[in-house]
Short mmCIF file of C-alpha atoms and ligand atoms in Angstrom, two decimals:
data_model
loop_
_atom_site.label_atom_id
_atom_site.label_comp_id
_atom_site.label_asym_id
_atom_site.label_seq_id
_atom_site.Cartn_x
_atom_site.Cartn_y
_atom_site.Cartn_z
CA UNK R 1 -6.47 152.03 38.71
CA UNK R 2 -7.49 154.80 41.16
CA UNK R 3 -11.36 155.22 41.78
CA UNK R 4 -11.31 158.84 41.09
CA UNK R 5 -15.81 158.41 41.11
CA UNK R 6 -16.66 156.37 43.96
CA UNK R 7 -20.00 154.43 44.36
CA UNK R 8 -21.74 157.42 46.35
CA UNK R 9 -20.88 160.14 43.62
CA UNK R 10 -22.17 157.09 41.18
CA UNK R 11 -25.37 157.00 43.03
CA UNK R 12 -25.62 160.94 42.94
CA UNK R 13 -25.16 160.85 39.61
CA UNK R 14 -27.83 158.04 38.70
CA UNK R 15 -30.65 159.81 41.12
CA UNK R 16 -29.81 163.39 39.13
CA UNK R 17 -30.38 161.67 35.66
CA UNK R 18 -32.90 159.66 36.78
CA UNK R 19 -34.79 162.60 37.58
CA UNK R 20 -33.85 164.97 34.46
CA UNK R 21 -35.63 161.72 32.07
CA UNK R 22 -38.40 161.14 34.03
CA UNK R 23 -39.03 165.38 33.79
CA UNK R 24 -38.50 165.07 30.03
CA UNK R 25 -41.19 161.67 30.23
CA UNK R 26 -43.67 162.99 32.68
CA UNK R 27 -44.02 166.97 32.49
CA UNK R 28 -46.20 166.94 35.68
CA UNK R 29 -43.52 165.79 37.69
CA UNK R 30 -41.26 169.34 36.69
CA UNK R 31 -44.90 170.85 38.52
CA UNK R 32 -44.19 169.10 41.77
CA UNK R 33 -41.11 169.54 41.90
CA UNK R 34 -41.13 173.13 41.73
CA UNK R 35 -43.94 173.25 44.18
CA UNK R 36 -42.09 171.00 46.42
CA UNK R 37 -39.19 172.74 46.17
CA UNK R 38 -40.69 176.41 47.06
CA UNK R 39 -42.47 174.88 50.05
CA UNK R 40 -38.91 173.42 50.96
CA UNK R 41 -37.42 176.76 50.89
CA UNK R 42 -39.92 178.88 53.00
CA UNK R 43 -39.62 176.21 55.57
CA UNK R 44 -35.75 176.33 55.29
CA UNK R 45 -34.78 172.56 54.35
CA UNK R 46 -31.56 171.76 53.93
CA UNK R 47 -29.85 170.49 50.62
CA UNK R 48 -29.80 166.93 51.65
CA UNK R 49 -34.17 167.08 51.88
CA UNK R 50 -34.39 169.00 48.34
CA UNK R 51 -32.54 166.59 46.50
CA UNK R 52 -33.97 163.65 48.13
CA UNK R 53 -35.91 161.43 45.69
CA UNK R 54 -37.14 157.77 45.68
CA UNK R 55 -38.18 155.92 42.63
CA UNK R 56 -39.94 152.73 41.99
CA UNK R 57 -39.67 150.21 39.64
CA UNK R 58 -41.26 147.19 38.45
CA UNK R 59 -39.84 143.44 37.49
CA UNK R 60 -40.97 140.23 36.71
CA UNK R 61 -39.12 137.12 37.51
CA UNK R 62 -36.37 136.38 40.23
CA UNK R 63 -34.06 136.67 37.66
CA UNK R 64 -34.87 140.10 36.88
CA UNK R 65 -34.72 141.03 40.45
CA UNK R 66 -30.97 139.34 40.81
CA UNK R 67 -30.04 141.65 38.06
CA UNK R 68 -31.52 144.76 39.47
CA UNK R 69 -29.69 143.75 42.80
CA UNK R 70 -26.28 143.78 41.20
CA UNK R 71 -27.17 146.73 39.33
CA UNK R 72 -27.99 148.82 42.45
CA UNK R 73 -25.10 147.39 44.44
CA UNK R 74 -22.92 149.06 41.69
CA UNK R 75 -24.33 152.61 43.34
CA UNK R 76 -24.20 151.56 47.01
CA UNK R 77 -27.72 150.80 46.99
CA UNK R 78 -28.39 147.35 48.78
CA UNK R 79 -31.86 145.38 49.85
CA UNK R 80 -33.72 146.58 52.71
CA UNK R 81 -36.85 145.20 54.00
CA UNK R 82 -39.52 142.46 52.25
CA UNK R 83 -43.12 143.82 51.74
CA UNK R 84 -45.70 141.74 50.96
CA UNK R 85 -48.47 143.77 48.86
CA UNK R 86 -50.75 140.65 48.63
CA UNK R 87 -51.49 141.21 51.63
CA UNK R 88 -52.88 144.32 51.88
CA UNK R 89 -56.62 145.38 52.23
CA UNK R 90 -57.05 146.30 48.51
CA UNK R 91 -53.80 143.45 46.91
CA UNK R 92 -51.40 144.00 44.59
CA UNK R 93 -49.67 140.69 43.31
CA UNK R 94 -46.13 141.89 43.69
CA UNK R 95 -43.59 141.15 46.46
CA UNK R 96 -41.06 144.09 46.90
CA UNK R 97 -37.91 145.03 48.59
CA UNK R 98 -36.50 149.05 49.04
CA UNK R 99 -32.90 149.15 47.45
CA UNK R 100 -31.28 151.71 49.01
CA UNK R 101 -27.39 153.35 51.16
CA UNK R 102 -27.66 151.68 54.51
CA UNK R 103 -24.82 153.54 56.16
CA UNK R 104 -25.35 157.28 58.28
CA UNK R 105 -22.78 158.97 56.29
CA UNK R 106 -23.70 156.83 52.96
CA UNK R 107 -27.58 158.40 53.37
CA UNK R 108 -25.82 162.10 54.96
CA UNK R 109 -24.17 161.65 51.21
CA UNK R 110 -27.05 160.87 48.98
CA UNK R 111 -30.02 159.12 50.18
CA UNK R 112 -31.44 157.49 46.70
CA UNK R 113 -33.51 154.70 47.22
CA UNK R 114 -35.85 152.90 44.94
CA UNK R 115 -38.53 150.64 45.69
CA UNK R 116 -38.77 147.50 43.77
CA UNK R 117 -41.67 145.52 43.03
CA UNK R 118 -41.63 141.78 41.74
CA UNK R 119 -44.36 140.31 40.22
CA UNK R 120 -45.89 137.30 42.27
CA UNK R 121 -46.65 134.73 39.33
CA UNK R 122 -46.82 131.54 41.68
CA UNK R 123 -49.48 133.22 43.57
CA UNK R 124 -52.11 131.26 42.21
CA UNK R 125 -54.63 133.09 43.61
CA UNK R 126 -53.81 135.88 40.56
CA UNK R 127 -52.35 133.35 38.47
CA UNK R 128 -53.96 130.25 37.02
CA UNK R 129 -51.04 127.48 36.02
CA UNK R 130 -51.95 128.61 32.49
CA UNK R 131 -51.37 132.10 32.67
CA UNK R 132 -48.40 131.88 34.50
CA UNK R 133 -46.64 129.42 32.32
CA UNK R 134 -47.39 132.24 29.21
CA UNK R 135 -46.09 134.77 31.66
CA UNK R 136 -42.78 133.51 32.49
CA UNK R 137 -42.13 132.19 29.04
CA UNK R 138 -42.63 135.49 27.79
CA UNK R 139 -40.35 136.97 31.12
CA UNK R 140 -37.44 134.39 30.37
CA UNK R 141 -37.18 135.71 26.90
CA UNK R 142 -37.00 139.63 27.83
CA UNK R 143 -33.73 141.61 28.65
CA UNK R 144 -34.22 144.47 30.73
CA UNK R 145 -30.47 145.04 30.86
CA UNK R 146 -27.64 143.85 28.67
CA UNK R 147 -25.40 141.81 29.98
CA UNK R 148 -22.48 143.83 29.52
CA UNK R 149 -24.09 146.21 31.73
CA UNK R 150 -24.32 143.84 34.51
CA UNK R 151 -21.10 142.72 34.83
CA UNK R 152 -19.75 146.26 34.66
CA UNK R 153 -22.03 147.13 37.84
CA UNK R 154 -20.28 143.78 39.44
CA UNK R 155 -17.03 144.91 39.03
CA UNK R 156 -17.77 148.68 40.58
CA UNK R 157 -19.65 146.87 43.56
CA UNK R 158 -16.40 145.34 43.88
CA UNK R 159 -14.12 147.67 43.40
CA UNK R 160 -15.89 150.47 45.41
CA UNK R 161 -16.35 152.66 42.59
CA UNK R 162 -14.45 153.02 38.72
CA UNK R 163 -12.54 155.93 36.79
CA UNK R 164 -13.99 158.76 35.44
CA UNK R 165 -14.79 157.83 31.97
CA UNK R 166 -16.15 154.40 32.68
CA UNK R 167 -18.31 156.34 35.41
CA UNK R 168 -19.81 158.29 32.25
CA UNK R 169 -20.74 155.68 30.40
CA UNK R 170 -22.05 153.55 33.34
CA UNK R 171 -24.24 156.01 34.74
CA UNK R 172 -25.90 156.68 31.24
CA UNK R 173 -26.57 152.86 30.19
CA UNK R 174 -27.91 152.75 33.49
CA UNK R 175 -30.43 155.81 33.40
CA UNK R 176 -31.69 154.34 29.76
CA UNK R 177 -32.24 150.86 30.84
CA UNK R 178 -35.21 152.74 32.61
CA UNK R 179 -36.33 155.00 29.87
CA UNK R 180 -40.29 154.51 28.41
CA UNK R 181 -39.76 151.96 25.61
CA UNK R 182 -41.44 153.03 22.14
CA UNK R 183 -42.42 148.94 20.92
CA UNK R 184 -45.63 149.25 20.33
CA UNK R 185 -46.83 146.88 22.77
CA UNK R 186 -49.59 143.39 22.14
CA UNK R 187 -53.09 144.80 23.10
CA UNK R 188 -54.74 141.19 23.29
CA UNK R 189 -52.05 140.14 25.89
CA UNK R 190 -51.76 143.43 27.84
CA UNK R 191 -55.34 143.48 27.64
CA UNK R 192 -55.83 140.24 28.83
CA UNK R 193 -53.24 140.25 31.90
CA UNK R 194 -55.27 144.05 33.00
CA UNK R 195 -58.22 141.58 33.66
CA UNK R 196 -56.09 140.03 36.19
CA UNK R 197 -54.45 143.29 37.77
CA UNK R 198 -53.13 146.19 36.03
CA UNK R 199 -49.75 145.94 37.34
CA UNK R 200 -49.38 142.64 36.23
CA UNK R 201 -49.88 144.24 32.66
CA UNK R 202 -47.50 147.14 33.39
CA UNK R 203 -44.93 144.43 34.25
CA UNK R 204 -45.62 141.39 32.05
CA UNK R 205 -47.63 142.91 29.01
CA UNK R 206 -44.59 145.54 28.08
CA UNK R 207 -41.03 144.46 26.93
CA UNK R 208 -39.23 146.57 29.10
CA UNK R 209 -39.36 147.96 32.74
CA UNK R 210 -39.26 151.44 33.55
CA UNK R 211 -39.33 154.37 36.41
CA UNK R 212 -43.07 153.87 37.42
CA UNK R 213 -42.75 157.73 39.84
CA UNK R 214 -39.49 159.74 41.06
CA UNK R 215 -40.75 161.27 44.79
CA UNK R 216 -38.91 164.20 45.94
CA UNK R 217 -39.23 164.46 49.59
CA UNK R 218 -40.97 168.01 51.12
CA UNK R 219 -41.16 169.25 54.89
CA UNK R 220 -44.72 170.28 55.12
CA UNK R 221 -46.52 167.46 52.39
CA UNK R 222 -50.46 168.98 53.87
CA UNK R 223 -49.47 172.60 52.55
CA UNK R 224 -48.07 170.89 48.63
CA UNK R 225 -51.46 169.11 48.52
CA UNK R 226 -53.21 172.37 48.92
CA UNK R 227 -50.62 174.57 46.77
CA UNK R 228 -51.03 171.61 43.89
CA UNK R 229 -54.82 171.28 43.96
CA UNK R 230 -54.85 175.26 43.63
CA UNK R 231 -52.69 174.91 40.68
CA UNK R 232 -55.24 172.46 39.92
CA UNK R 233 -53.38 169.27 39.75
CA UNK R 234 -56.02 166.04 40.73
CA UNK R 235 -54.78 164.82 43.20
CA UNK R 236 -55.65 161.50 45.07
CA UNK R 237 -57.92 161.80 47.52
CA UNK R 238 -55.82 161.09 50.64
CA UNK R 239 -52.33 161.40 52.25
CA UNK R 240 -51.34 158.07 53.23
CA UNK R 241 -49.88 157.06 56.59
CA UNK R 242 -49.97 158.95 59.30
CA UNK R 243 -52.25 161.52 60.18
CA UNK R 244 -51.36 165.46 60.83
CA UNK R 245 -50.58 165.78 64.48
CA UNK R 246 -49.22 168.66 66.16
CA UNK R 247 -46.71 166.00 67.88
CA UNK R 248 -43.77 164.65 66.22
CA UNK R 249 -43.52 163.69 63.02
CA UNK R 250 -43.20 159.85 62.37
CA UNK R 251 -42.27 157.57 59.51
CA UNK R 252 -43.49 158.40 56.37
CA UNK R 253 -46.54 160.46 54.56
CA UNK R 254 -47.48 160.35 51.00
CA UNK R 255 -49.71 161.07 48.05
CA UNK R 256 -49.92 161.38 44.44
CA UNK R 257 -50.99 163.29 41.71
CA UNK R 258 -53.14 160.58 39.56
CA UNK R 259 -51.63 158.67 36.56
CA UNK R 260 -51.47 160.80 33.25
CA UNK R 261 -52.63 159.46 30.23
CA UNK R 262 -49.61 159.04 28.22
CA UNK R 263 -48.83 158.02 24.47
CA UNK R 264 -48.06 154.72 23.65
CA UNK R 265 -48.24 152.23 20.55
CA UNK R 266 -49.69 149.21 20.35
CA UNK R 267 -49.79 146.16 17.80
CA UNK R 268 -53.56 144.43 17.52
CA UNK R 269 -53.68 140.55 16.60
CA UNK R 270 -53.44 141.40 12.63
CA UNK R 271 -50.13 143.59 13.24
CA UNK R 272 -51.09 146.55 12.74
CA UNK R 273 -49.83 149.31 14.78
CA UNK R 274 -51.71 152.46 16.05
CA UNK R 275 -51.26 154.96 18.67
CA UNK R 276 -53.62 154.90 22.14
CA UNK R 277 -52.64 156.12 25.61
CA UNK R 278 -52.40 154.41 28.70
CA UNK R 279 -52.44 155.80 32.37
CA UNK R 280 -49.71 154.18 34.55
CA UNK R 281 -47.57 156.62 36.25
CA UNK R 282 -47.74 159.30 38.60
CA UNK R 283 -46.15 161.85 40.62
CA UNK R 284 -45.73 161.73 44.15
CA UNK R 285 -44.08 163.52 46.67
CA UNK R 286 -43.58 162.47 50.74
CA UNK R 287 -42.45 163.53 53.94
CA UNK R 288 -40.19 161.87 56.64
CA UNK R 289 -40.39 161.68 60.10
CA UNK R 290 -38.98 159.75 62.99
CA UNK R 291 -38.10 155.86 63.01
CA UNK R 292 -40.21 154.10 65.29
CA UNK R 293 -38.90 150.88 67.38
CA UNK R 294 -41.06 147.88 67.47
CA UNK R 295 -42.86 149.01 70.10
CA UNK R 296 -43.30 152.54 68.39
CA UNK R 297 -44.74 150.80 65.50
CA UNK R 298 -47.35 148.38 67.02
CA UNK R 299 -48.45 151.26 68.74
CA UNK R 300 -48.63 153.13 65.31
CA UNK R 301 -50.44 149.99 63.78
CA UNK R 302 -53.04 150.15 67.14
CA UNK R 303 -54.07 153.93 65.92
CA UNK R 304 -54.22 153.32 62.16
CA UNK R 305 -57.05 150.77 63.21
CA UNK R 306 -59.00 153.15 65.00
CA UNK R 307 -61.74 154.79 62.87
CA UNK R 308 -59.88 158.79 63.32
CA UNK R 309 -56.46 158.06 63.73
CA UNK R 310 -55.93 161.41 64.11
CA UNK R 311 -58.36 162.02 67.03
CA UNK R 312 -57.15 158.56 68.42
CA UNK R 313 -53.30 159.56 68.06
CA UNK R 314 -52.81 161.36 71.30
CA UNK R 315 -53.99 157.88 73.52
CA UNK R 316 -51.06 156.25 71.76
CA UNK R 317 -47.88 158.81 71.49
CA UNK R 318 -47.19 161.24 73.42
CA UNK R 319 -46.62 164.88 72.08
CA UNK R 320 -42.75 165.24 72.74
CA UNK R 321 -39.45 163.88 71.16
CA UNK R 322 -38.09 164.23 74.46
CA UNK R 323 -41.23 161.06 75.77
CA UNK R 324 -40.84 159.36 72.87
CA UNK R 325 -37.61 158.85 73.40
CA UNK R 326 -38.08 158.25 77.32
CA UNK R 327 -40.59 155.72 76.43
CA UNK R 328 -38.56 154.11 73.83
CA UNK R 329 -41.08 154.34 70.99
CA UNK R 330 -38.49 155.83 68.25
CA UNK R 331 -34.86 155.81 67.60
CA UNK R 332 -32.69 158.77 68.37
CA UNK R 333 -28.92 159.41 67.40
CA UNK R 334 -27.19 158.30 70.56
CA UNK R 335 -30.34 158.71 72.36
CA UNK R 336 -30.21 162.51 71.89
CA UNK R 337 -34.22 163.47 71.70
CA UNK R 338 -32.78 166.38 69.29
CA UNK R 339 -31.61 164.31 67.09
CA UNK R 340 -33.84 161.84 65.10
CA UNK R 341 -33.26 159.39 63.13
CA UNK R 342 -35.03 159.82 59.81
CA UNK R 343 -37.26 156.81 58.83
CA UNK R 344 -35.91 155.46 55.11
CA UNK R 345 -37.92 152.72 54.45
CA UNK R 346 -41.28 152.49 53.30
CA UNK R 347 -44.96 151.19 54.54
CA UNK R 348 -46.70 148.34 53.00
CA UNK R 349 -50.29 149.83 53.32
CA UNK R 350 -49.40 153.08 51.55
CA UNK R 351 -47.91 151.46 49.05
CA UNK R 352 -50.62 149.02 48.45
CA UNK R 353 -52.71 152.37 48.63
CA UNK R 354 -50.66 154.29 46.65
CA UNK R 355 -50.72 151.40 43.65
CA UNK R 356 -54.22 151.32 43.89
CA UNK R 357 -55.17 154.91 43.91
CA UNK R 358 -53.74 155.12 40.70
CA UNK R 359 -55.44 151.80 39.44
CA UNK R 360 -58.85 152.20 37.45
CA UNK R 361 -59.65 148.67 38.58
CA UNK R 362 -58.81 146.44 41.51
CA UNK R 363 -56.82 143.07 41.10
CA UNK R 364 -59.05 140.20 39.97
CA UNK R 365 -58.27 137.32 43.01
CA UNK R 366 -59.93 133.82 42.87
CA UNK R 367 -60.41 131.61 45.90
CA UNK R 368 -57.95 129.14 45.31
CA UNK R 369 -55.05 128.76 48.25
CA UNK R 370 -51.95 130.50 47.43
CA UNK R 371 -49.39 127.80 46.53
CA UNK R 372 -46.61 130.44 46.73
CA UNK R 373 -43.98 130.69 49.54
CA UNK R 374 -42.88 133.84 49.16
CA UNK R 375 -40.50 135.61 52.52
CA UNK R 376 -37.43 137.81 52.96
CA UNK R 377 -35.51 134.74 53.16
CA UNK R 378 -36.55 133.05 49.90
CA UNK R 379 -35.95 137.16 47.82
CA UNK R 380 -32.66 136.73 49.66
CA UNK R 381 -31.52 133.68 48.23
CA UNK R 382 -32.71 134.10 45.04
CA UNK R 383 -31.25 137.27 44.31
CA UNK R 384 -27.88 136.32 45.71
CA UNK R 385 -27.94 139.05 48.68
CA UNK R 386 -28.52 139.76 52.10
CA UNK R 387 -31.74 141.53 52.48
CA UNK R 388 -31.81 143.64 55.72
CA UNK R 389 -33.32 144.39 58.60
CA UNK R 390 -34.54 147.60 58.64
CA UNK R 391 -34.35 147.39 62.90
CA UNK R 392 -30.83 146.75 62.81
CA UNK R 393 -29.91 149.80 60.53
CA UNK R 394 -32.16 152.05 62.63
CA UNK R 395 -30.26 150.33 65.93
CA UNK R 396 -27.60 151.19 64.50
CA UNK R 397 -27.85 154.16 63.87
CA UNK R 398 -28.94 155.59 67.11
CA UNK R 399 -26.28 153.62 68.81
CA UNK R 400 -23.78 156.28 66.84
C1 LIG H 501 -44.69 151.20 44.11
C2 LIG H 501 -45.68 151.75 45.09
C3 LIG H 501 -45.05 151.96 46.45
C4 LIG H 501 -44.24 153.92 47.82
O1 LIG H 501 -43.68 155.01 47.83
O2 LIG H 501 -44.82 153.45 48.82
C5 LIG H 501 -44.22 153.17 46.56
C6 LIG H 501 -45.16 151.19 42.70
O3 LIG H 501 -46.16 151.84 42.37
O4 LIG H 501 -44.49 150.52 41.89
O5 LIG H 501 -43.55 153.62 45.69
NI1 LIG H 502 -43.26 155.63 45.91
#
C-alpha cells in the first residue's frame, strides 16, 4: 500500500478541522483569531506562527488517557512532559501531559500540540472513597472513542501514515470524537461533583470529552489584549508567565478571554429535560519565546517569586540572546544566539492559572493525606508510552 498522506499531513489536517468546529462551537474564538491574525501580519510572522494552535482536552481514567495516546500517536503527536496541577497555588485535581511532534522538522512541518488533562480520582484529598468509586464506575462505562477508531490510529502509528481515502475518514471520526455532545447531561451529579471542583464536573459529570480552547499563537500577545478589550471582549485579568521585558522573549505567555455561557441540556432527578447554559470554555491565545536550560529556568522560577517580576527581571537575565546564550541560560540551534529554539511545552502555574481564571469557584480540598502516587513514570506505564523529557528534545535540538 503506498502512504500517499503521511502522519504530518494527518496532523495538519486534524489541527485545521479541529479549529473550523471549535469556530462553528465557540463564535468568540473566529474574534481572536482574526485579531490574532492581523497583529501577526503587521508584525510580519511567518506561516508556520499563524497556523500554530494548541488545544486542550480533558479525560478521566488511565484508560481514557491510553486511548488518547494511541490516538495522537496516529498524527505524530507523542507525550511530552508530566504536570502536576495539584500542586499549584490555587489546585486543580488533574495530572496532565502535552501530546505533541517532538522532531525539528516534524514541528518546522506542523507544530499541533494538545494538552491533556487527567482527572486525579485517587487523590483523596478531592475525592472521598465514596465519590470516587461512583466516579470511576460511571468512567468505566463511557466511550469517548469507538474502538474501531482506535485500532485504525494503531495501525497509521505503525505504518507511518495510510492512503488517501482512509486518511478522509480518519481525520473526520477523529475531529467528532471531540465535538460538544447534545445528551442532556444529570444536574444532581454534575451538580454535585462542581462542589468538589468544576473540572471534575466538566470531566466526570458529562458523557463525552471535548476541545475545552484551540490557542492560536501571536507575536506581540500585550498589543491582542489591548486590541480585544477595545473590541470589548472580557478578558482575564492577567497575562500569565512571564512578564513584558524589553529583553528576550522566553517560554511562554498567555491569557484568555473568559468562559462563554453556552447552551446545554440537562435531565433533573424526575427525567425531565430542559435547556440551561453552562460556562466552561474559553479562548486563548499565547506567545513563544526562547527555551530555557535548567539553569535558565530556576533562574526564571527565582523572579516569578519576587513581588514585580518585571522590575526584578533584569537581576536575573541579562538583556541579550547573544549572554543568554554565553551564560548558558537557553538553548540555541547549534549554539547560534540568532537562532532560538522555540519553547513547545507548557507551564504548570499558568495552566493552573489559566483553569482557574475561568472557574467561578475554587476546588473544594479536605485535609486528608493524598493516598495517590501519581509521576511521569506511573502516566508512562499506564498509558503504554514513553513520556519525554522535555530537556532532551530541547538538547537536542540545539545540538542540530
Ligand atoms: C488546560 C489548561 C492549561 C495551557 O495552555 O496552559 C492550558 C485546560 O483548561 O484543560 O491549556
Ligand atoms: Ni491552553
Amino acid at each position: 500500500m503506498s502512504l500517499t498522506v503521511p502522519t504530518w499531513r494527518l496532523r495538519a489536517r486534524f489541527a485545521a478541522a479541529l479549529s473550523r468546529l471549535y469556530a462553528a462551537e465557540v463564535p468568540l474564538y473566529s474574534k481572536l483569531l482574526e485579531v490574532s491574525t492581523e497583529v501577526n501580519r503587521e508584525l510580519g510572522a511567518t506561516e508556520r506562527v499563524t497556523t500554530e494552535r494548541h488545544g486542550a482536552i480533558r479525560v478521566g481514567s488511565p484508560r481514557e488517557l491510553e486511548e488518547v495516546a494511541d490516538l495522537f500517536a496516529a498524527f505524530g503527536m507523542y507525550p511530552v512532559g508530566f504536570y502536576d496541577l495539584r500542586d499549584a497555588e490555587s489546585p486543580v485535581p488533574v495530572v496532565s501531559t502535552a501530546f505533541r511532534p517532538i522532531d525539528a522538522d516534524e514541528l518546522e512541518r506542523n507544530p499541533f500540540r494538545v494538552f491533556t488533562s487527567m482527572l486525579a480520582t485517587s487523590d483523596q484529598r478531592f475525592f472521598s472513597p465514596d465519590l470516587r468509586a461512583r466516579v470511576e464506575r460511571r468512567l468505566a462505562h463511557r466511550q469517548l472513542f469507538e474502538p474501531a477508531l482506535i485500532d485504525e490510529a494503531r495501525r497509521i502509528a505503525a505504518e507511518g501514515g495510510t492512503d488517501r481515502e482512509s486518511a478522509q475518514r480518519f481525520v473526520a471520526a477523529a475531529v467528532a470524537a471531540f465535538a460538544l455532545s447534545r445528551e442532556p447531561i444529570d444536574r444532581g451529579w454534575y451538580d454535585e461533583l462542581s462542589r468538589v471542583s468544576a473540572v471534575a464536573a466538566d470531566i466526570a459529570g458529562v458523557a463525552t470529552t471535548h476541545i475545552n480552547h484551540l490557542t492560536p499563537r501571536v507575536l506581540d500577545i500585550d498589543e491582542l489584549y489591548r486590541r480585544m478589550s477595545q473590541r470589548g471582549v472580557a478578558m482575564i485579568d492577567a497575562i500569565q508567565g512571564p512578564p513584558r521585558t524589553s529583553g528576550p522573549d522566553v517560554l511562554l505567555r498567555q491569557t484568555s478571554f473568559r468562559a462563554l455561557a453556552e447552551p446545554r441540556r440537562f435531565r433533573d432527578d424526575n427525567g425531565v429535560v430542559s435547556d440551561g447554559t453552562l460556562r466552561v470554555r474559553f479562548g486563548e491565545v499565547e506567545s513563544r519565546g526562547v527555551a530555557l536550560t535548567p539553569e535558565g529556568r530556576r533562574r526564571y522560577e527565582a523572579a516569578m517569586r519576587t513581588v514585580d517580576p518585571a522590575a526584578a527581571w533584569a537581576d536575573h537575565f541579562p538583556a541579550t540572546h547573544e549572554e543568554m546564550a554565553a551564560a548558558g541560560l537557553a538553548y540555541y540551534h547549534g549554539g547560534d544566539p540568532a537562532k532560538p529554539v522555540v519553547y513547545e511545552d507548557f507551564l504548570p502555574a499558568s495552566a493552573a492559572g489559566i483553569f482557574r481564571s475561568n472557574l467561578d469557584t475554587d476546588a473544594q480540598t479536605s485535609d486528608g493525606a493524598d493516598g495517590s502516587d501519581y509521576s511521569m513514570h506511573w502516566m508512562a506505564g499506564q498509558i503504554g508510552h514513553h513520556i519525554h523529557d522535555p530537556y532532551d528534545l530541547y538538547e537536542k535540538a540545539a545540538s542540530s
